[in-house]
Short mmCIF file of C-alpha atoms and ligand atoms in Angstrom, two decimals:
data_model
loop_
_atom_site.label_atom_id
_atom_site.label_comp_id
_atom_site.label_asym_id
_atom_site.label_seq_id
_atom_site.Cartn_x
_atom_site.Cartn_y
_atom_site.Cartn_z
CA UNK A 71 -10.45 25.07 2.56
CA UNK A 72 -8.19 23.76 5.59
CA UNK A 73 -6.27 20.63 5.45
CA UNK A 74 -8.19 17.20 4.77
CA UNK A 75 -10.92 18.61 3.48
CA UNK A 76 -11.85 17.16 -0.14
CA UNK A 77 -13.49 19.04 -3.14
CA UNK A 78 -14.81 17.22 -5.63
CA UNK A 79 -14.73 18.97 -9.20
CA UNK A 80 -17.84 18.37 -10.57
CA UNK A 81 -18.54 17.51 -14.58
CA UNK A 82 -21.53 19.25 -15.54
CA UNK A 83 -22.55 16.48 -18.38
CA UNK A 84 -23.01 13.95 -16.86
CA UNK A 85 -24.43 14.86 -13.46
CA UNK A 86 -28.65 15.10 -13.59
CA UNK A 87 -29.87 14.31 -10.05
CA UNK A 88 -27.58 16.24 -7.85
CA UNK A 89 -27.70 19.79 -6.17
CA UNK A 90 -25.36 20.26 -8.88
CA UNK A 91 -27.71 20.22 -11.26
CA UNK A 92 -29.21 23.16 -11.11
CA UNK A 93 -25.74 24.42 -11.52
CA UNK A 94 -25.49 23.00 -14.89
CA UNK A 95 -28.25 24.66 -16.08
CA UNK A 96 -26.66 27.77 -15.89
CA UNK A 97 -23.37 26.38 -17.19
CA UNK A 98 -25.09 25.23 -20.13
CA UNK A 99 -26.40 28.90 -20.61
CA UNK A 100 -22.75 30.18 -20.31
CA UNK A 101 -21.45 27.53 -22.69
CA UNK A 102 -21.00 29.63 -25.67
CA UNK A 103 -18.72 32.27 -23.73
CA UNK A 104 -16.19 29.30 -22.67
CA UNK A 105 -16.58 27.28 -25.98
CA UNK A 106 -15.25 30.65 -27.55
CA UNK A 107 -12.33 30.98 -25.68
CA UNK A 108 -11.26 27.15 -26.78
CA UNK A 109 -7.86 28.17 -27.92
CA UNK A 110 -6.61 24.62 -28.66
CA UNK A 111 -6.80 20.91 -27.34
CA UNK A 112 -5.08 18.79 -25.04
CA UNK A 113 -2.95 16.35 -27.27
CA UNK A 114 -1.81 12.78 -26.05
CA UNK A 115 2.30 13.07 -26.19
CA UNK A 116 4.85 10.28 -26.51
CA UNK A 117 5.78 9.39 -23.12
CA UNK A 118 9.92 8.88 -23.25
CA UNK A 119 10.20 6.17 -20.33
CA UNK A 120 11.37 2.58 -20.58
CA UNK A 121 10.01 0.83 -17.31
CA UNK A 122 7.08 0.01 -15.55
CA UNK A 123 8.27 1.05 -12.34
CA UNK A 124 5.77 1.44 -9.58
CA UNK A 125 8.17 3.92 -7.89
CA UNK A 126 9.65 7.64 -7.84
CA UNK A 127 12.60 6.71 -9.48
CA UNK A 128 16.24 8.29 -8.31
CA UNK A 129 17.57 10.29 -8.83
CA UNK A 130 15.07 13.32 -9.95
CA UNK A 131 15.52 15.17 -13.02
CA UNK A 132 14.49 18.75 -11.17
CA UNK A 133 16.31 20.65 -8.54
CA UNK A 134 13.08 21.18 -6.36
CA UNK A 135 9.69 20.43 -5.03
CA UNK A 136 7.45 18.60 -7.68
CA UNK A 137 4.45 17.21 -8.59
CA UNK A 138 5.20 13.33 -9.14
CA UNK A 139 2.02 11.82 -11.20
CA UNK A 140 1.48 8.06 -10.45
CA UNK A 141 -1.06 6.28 -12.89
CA UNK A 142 -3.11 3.95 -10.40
CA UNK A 143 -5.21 0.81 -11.31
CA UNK A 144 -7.40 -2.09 -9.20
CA UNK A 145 -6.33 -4.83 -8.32
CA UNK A 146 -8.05 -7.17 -11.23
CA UNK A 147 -8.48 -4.29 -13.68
CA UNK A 148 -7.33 -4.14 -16.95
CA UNK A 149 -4.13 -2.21 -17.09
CA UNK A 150 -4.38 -0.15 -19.72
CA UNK A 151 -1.21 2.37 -19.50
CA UNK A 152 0.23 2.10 -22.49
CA UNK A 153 -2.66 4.19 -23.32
CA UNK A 154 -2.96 6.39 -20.38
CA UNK A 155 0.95 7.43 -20.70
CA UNK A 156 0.40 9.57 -23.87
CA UNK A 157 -2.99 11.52 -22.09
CA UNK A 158 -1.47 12.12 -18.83
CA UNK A 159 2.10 13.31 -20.57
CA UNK A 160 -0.39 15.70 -22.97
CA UNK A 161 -2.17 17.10 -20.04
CA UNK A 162 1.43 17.85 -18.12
CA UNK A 163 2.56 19.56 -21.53
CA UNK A 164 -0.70 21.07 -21.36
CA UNK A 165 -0.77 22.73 -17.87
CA UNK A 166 2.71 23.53 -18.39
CA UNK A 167 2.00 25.42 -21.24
CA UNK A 168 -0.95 27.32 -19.71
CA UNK A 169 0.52 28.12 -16.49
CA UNK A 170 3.30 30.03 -18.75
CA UNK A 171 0.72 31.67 -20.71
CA UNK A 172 -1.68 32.93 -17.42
CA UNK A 173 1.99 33.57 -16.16
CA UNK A 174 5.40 34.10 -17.95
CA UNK A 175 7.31 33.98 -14.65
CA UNK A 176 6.39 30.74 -13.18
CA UNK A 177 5.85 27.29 -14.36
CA UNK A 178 4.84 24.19 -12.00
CA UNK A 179 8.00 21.80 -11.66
CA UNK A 180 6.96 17.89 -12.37
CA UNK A 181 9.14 15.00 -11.62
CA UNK A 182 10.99 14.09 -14.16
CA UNK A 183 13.32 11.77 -15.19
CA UNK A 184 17.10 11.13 -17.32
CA UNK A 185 14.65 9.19 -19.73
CA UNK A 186 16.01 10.38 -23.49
CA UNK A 187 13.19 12.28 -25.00
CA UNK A 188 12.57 15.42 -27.05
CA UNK A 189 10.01 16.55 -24.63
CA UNK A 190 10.36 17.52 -21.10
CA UNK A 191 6.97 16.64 -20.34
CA UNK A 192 7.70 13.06 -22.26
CA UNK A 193 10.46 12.68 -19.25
CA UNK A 194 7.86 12.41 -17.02
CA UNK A 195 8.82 10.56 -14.21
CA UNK A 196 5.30 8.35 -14.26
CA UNK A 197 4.49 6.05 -11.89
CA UNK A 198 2.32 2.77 -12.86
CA UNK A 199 0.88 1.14 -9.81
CA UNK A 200 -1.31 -1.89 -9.72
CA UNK A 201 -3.09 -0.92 -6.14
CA UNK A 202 -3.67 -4.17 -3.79
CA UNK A 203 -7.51 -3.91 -3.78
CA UNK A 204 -10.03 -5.08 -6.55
CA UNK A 205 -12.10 -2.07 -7.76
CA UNK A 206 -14.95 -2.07 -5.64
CA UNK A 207 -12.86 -0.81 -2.56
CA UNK A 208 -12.66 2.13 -4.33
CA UNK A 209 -15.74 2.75 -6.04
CA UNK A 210 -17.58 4.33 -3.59
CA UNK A 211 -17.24 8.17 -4.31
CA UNK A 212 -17.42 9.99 -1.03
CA UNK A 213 -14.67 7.32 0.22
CA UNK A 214 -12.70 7.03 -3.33
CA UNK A 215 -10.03 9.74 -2.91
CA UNK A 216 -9.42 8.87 0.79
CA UNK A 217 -8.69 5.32 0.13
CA UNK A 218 -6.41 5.85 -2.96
CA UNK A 219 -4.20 8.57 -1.70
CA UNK A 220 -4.04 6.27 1.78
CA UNK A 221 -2.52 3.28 0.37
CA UNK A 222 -0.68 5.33 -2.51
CA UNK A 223 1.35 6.61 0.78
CA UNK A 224 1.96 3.62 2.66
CA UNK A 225 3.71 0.64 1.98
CA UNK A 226 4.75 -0.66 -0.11
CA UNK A 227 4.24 1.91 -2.62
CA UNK A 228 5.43 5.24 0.08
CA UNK A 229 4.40 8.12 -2.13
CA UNK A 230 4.64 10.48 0.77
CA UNK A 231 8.07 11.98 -0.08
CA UNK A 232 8.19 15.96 1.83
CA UNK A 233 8.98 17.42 -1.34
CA UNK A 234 6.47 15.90 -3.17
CA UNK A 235 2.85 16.74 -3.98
CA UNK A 236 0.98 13.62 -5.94
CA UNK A 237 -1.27 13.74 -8.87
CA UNK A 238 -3.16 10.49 -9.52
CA UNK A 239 -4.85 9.12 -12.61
CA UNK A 240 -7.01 6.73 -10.91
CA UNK A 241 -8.40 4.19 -13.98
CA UNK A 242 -11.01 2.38 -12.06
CA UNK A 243 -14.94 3.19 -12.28
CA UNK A 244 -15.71 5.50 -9.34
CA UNK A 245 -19.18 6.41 -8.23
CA UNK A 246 -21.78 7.63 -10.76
CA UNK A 247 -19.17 9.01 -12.52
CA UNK A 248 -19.66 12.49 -11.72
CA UNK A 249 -17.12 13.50 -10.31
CA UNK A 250 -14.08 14.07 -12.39
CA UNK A 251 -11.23 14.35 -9.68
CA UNK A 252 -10.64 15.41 -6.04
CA UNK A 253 -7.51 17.16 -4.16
CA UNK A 254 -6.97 18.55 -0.75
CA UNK A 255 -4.38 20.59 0.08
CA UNK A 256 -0.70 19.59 0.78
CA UNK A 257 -1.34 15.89 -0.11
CA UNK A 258 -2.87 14.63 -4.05
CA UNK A 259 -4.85 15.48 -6.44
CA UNK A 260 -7.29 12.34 -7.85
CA UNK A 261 -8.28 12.47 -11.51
CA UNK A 262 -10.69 9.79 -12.01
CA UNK A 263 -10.08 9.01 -15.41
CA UNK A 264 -13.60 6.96 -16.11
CA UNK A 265 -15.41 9.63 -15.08
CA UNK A 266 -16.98 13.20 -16.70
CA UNK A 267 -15.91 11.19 -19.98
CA UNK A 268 -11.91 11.87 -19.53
CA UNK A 269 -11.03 9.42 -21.25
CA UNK A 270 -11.83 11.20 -24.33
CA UNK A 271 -12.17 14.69 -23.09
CA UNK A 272 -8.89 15.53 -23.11
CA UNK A 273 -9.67 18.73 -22.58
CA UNK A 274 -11.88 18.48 -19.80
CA UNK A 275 -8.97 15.96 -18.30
CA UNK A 276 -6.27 18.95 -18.17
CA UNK A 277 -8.61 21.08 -16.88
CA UNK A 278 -9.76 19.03 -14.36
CA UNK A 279 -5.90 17.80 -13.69
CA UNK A 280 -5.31 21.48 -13.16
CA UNK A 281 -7.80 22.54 -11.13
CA UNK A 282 -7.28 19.61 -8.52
CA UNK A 283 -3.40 20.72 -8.60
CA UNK A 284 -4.73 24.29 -7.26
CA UNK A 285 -6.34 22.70 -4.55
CA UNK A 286 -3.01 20.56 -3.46
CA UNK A 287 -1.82 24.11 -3.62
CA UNK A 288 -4.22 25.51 -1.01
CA UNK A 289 -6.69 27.11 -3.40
CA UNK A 290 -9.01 28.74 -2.97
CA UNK A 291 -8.50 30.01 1.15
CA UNK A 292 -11.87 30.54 2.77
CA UNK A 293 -11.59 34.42 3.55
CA UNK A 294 -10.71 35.10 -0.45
CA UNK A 295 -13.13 37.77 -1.58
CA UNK A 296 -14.87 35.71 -4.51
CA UNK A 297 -14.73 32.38 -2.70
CA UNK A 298 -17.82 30.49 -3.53
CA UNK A 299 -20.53 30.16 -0.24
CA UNK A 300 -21.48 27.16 -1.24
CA UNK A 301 -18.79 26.09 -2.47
CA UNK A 302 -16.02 26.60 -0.11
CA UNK A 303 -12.15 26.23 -2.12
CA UNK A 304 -13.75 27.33 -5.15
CA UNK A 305 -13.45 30.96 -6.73
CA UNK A 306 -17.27 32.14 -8.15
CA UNK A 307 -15.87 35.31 -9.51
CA UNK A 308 -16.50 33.76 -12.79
CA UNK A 309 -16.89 30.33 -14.50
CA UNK A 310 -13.51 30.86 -16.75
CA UNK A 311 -11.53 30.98 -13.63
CA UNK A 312 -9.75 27.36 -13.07
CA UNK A 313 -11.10 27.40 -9.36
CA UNK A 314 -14.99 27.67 -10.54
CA UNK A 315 -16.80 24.34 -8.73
CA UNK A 316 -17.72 22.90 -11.78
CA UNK A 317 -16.43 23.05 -15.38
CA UNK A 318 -18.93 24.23 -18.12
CA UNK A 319 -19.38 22.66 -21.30
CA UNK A 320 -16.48 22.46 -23.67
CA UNK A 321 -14.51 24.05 -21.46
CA UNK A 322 -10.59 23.94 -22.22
CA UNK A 323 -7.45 24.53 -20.07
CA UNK A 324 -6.44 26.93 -22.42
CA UNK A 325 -9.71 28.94 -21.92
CA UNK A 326 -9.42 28.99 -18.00
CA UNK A 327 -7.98 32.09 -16.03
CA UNK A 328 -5.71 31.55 -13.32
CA UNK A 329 -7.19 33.25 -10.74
CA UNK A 330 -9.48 35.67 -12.28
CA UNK A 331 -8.43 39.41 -11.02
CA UNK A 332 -5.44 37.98 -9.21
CA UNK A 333 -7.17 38.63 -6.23
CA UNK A 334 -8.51 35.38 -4.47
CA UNK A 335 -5.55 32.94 -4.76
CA UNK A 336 -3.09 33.67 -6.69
CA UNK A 337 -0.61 36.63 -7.48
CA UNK A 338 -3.17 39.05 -5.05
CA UNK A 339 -0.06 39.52 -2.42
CA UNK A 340 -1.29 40.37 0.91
CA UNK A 341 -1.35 38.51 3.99
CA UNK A 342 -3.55 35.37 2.36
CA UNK A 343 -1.78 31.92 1.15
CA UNK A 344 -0.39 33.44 -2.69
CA UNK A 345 -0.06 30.53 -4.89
CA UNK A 346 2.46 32.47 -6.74
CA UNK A 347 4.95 31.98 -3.90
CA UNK A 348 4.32 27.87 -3.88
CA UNK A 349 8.12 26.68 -3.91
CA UNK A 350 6.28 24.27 -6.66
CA UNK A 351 6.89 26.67 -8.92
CA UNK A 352 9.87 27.21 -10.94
CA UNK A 353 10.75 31.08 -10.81
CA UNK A 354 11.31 31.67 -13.92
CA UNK A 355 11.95 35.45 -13.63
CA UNK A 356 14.67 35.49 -10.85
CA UNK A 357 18.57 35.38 -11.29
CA UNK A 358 19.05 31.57 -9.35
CA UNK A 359 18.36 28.97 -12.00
CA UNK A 360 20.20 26.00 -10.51
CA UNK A 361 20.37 23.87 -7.18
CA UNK A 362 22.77 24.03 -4.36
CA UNK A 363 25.46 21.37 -5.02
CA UNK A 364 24.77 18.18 -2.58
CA UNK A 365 26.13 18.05 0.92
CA UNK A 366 28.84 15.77 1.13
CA UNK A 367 30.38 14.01 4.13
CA UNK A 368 27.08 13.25 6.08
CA UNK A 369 27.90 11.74 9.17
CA UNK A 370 26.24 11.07 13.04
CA UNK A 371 26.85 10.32 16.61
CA UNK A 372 25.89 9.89 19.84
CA UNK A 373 26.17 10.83 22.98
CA UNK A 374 25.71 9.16 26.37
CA UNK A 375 22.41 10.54 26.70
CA UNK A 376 21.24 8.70 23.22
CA UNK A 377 20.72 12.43 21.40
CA UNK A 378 22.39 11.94 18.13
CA UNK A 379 24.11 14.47 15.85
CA UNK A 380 24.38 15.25 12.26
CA UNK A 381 27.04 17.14 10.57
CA UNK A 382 28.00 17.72 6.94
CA UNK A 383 30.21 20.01 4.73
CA UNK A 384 28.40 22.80 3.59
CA UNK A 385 26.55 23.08 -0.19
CA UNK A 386 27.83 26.15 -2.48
CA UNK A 387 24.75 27.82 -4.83
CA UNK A 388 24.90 30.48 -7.44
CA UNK A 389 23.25 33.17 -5.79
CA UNK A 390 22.57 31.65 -2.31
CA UNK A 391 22.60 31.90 0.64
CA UNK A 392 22.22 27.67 1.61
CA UNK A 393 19.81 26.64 4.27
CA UNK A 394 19.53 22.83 4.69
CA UNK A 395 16.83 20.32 5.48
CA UNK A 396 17.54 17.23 7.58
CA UNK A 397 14.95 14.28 6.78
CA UNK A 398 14.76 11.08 9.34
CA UNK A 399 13.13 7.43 7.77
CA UNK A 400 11.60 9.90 5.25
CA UNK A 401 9.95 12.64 7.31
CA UNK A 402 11.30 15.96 7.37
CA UNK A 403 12.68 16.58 10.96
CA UNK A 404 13.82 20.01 10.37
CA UNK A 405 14.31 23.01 7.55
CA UNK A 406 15.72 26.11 7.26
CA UNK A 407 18.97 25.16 8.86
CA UNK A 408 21.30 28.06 8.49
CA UNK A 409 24.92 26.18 9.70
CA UNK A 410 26.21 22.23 8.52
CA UNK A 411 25.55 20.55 11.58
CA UNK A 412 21.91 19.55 13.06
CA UNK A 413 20.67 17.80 16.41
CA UNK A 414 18.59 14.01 15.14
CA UNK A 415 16.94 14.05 17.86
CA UNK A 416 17.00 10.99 20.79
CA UNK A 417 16.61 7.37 19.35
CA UNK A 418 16.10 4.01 21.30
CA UNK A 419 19.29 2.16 22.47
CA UNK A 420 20.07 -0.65 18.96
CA UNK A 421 17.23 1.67 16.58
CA UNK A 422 18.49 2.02 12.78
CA UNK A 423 17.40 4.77 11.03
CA UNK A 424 17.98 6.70 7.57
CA UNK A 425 18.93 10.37 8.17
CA UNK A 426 19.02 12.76 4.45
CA UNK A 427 20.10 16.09 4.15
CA UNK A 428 19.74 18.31 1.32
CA UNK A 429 20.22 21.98 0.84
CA UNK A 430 18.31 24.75 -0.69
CA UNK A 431 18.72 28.21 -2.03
CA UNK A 432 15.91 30.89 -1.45
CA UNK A 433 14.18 30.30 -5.22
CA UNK A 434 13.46 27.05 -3.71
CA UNK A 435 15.29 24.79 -5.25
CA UNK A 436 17.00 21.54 -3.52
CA UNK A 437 19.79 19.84 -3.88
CA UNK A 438 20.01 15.74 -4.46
CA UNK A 439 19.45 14.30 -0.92
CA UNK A 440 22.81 12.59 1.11
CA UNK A 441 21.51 10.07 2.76
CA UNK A 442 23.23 7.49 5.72
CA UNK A 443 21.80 4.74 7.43
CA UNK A 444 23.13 5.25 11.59
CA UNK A 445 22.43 2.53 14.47
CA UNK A 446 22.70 4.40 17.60
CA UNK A 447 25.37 3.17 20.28
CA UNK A 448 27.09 2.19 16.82
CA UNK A 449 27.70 4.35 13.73
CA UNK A 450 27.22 4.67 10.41
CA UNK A 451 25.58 1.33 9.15
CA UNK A 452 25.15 -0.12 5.97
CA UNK A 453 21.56 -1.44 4.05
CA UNK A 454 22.02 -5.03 5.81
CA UNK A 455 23.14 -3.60 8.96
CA UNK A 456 26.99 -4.35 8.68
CA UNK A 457 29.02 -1.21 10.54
CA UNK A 458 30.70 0.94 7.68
CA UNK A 459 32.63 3.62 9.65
CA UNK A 460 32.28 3.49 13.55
CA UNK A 461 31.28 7.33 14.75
CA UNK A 462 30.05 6.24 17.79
CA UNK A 463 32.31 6.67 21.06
CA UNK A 464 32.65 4.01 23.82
CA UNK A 465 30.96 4.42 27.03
CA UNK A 466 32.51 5.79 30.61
CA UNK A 467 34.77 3.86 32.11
CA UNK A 468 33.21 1.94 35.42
CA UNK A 469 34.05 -0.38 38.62
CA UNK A 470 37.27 1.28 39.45
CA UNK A 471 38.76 -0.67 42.09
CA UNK A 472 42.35 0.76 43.31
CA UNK A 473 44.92 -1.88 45.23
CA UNK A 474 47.80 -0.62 47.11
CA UNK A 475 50.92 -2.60 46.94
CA UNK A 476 54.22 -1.22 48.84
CA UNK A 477 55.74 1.23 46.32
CA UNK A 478 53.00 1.39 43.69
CA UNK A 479 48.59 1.78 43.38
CA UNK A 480 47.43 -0.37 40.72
CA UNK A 481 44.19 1.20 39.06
CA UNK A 482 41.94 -1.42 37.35
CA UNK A 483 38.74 -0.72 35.68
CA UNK A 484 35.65 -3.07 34.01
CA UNK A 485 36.44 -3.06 30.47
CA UNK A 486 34.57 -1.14 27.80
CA UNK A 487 32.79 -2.59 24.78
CA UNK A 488 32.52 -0.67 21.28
CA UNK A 489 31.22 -2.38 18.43
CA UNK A 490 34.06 -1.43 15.59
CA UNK A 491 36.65 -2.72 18.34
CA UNK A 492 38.63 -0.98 21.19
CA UNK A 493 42.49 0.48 20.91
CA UNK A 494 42.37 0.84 24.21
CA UNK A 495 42.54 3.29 27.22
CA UNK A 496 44.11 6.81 27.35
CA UNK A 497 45.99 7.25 30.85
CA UNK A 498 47.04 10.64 32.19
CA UNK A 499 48.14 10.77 35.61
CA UNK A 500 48.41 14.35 37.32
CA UNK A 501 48.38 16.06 34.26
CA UNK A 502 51.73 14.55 32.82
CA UNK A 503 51.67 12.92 29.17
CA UNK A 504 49.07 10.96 28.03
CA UNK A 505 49.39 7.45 26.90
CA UNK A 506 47.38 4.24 25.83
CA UNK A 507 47.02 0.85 27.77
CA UNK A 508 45.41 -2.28 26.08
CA UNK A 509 44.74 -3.43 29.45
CA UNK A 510 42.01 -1.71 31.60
CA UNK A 511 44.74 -1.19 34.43
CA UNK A 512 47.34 0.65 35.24
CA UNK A 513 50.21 0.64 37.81
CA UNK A 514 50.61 4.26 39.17
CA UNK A 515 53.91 4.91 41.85
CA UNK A 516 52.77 5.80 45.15
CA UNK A 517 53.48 9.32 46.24
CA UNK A 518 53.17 11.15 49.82
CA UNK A 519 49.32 12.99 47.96
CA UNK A 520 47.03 11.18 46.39
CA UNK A 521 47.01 10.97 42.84
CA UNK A 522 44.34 11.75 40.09
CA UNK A 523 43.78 10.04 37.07
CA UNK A 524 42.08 10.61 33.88
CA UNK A 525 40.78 7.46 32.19
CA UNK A 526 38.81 6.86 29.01
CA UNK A 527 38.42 4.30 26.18
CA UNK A 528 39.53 4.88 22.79
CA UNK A 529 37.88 2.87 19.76
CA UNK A 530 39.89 1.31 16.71
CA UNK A 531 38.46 4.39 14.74
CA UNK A 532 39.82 6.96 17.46
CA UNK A 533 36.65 7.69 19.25
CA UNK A 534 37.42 8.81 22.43
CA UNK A 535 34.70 7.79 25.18
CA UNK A 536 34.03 10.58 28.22
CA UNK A 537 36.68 11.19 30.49
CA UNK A 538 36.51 9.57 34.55
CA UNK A 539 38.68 10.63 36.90
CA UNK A 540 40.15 8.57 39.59
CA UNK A 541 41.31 9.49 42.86
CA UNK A 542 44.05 6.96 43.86
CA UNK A 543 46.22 7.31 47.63
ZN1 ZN B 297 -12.55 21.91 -6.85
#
């Protein structure tokens, strides 16, 4: 399965005229042998939070790459999450819970959030969106997923965070209702929760949940030994394994195999894409259990040439070693940075824009983000614009005119503009002491060689611009 492509997980109940079909014949034959490995049922949970927000609220309750589920509904449709909260907090509980079971040394990380609660899955940090289109611009299937993961990511909602994978409870009627969700790697997983009967099958709605999470994941790769033929992403192996193309009859989370064998997607090592290694995960078996601490002292610049740079003081972790990743207006520009200090790359002359660092340790976990907002030419800005601390030096100095009066040359220069304010000019005449005009002249005695000057302007904030040198006789 490569990028962008879309897998629908198909309910075997409901669908009759399909090329499914035939399909659920022979899931219906099988029934019995998933039906008796039903070890117990999805159960609605409280769900802990106290706000409708239709954002990922700040900051997030785990030190590392999550799934963040958003709950998603029409424009003009009933909103009914009071009672979707309670299903999609079961089916996180749920999935948690089996993902410990098929593997004691990794469980997937969820947002969460400070919400008191007894459960972690009841943190949930859950999304409720009211999407800007009535239900019928989503209700065509083959264009359902593509539609609701498009606006999800813009604005103004701008689910597309880099350390974030999405899985969406869509509660608007979709299709024929056959298809119970859809997820394509490195972006969301759809659950659409009036179809396959989810909204009772709570059951089939973890599985389901799960199964499209896989995907997000990169299940199943196409050169996988049991992949299906015509099914590619899906494992055929056997239909208890969570990556089988359609689920059979009663079938539970808690029945499903996590990659059956361990040899088509996850935990089969090799060279192929190991879901085991997904920095989704929480490692639950290694020594480094807690985030690097968050850079502090983010700053920027820029040079002449408009190339700005980031620098930071570095994080400390409890088993380490820190590598950092430096985010600009939300999109990670770079990872794996080894030192405090980073090139943000060339902006346009006036251009405001949010860099974020954060750091992470080799389990994968990452620190809170430190953000600033920098206007190039200017400095560190704040949220309306307004300069905060002025990092930015002022320009050369130009138009050096020289006059020669009878015992003395009197150097004179256009003057320089900084936004925070100018001190002045630093002065340095044939390498002797240094000192600061206000005035962008200076009166230098003549001598019998000419004389060289240094010249450059110095902000209120002591920025020193680059140095121009002046040959005055
Ligand atoms: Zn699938």
């Amino acid at each position: 399965m490569t990028k962008g492509e879309t897998l629908g997980y198909r309910c075997s109940r409901t669908v009759s005229r399909s090329r499914a079909a035939g399909l659920c014949a022979v899931l219906a034959a099988l029934g019995a042998l998933t039906v008796s490995g039903r070890a117990a049922a999805s159960t609605p949970a409280p769900w802990c939070g106290t706000d409708l927000a239709s954002v990922d609220r700040r900051p997030d309750g785990v030190g590392g790459p999550s799934f963040h589920v958003v709950y998603a509904v029409p424009a003009g449709t009933p909103d009914r999450f009071a009672e979707w909260a309670p299903r999609i907090v079961g089916d996180v509980a749920e999935i948690e819970l089996w993902w410990r079971l098929q593997d004691p040394t990794r469980a997937p990380r969820f947002d969460l959030h400070a919400f008191a609660c007894g459960s972690s899955a009841g943190r949930l940090d859950l999304s409720r969106v009211q999407l800007q289109r009535p239900a019928e611009a989503y209700g065509v299937q083959s264009a359902a997923y593509a539609s609701i993961v498009g606006e999800l990511a813009g604005p103004p909602f701008a689910f597309h965070d880099p350390d974030k994978l999405y899985l969406v409870y869509y509660d608007g009627p979709v299709g024929g209702g056959q298809v119970c969700g859809t997820g394509a790697r490195s972006r969301a997983a759809v659950v659409f929760a009036r179809s396959c009967g989810q909204e009772i099958d709570h059951d089939l709605r973890a599985t389901a949940a799960a199964h499209e999470l896989l995907h997000v994941l990169g299940a199943v790769q196409a050169d996988a030994p049991h992949v299906c033929p015509a099914s590619p992403g899906h494992a055929c192996d056997g239909v208890a394994d969570l990556m089988y193309p359609a689920a059979a009859p009663g079938q539970t989370l808690l029945g499903s195999v996590l990659d059956i064998g361990r040899n088509d997607y996850y935990g089969q090592g090799g060279g192929r894409l190991d879901i085991r290694d997904s920095l989704f995960l929480e490692r639950l078996d290694g020594s480094d259990s807690t985030p690097p601490s968050t850079p502090a002292g983010l700053t920027a610049t820029n040079d002449e040439s408009s190339a700005v740079a980031l620098a930071w003081s570095p994080s400390s972790d409890d088993v380490g070693p820190v590598t950092y990743r430096l985010y600009r207006d939300g999109l990670l520009l770079s990872s794996g940075l080894s030192r405090p200090f980073a090139s943000g790359g060339g902006l346009e002359p006036g251009r405001t824009v949010e860099y974020a660092v954060r750091a992470a340790d080799p389990a994968g976990h990452l620190s809170e983000p430190v953000s600033i907002r920098f206007k190039l030419g200017v400095g560190i800005v704040d949220a309306a614009g307004r300069l905060v601390r002025d990092t930015v030096a002022p320009g050369r100095i130009g138009g050096v005119r020289v006059r020669r009066l009878r015992g003395s040359l009197v150097v004179r220069w256009a003057r320089v503009a900084d936004p925070g304010g100018l001190r002045g000019y630093e002065v340095q005449v044939r390498g002797g002491p240094v000192r600061i005009v206000g005035r962008p002249e200076v009166s230098v005695p003549r001598g019998r060689r000419a004389s060289v000057l240094t010249v450059r302007a110095v902000d209120r904030a002591g920025n020193r611009g680059p140095r121009s040198s002046v040959r005055a006789g």
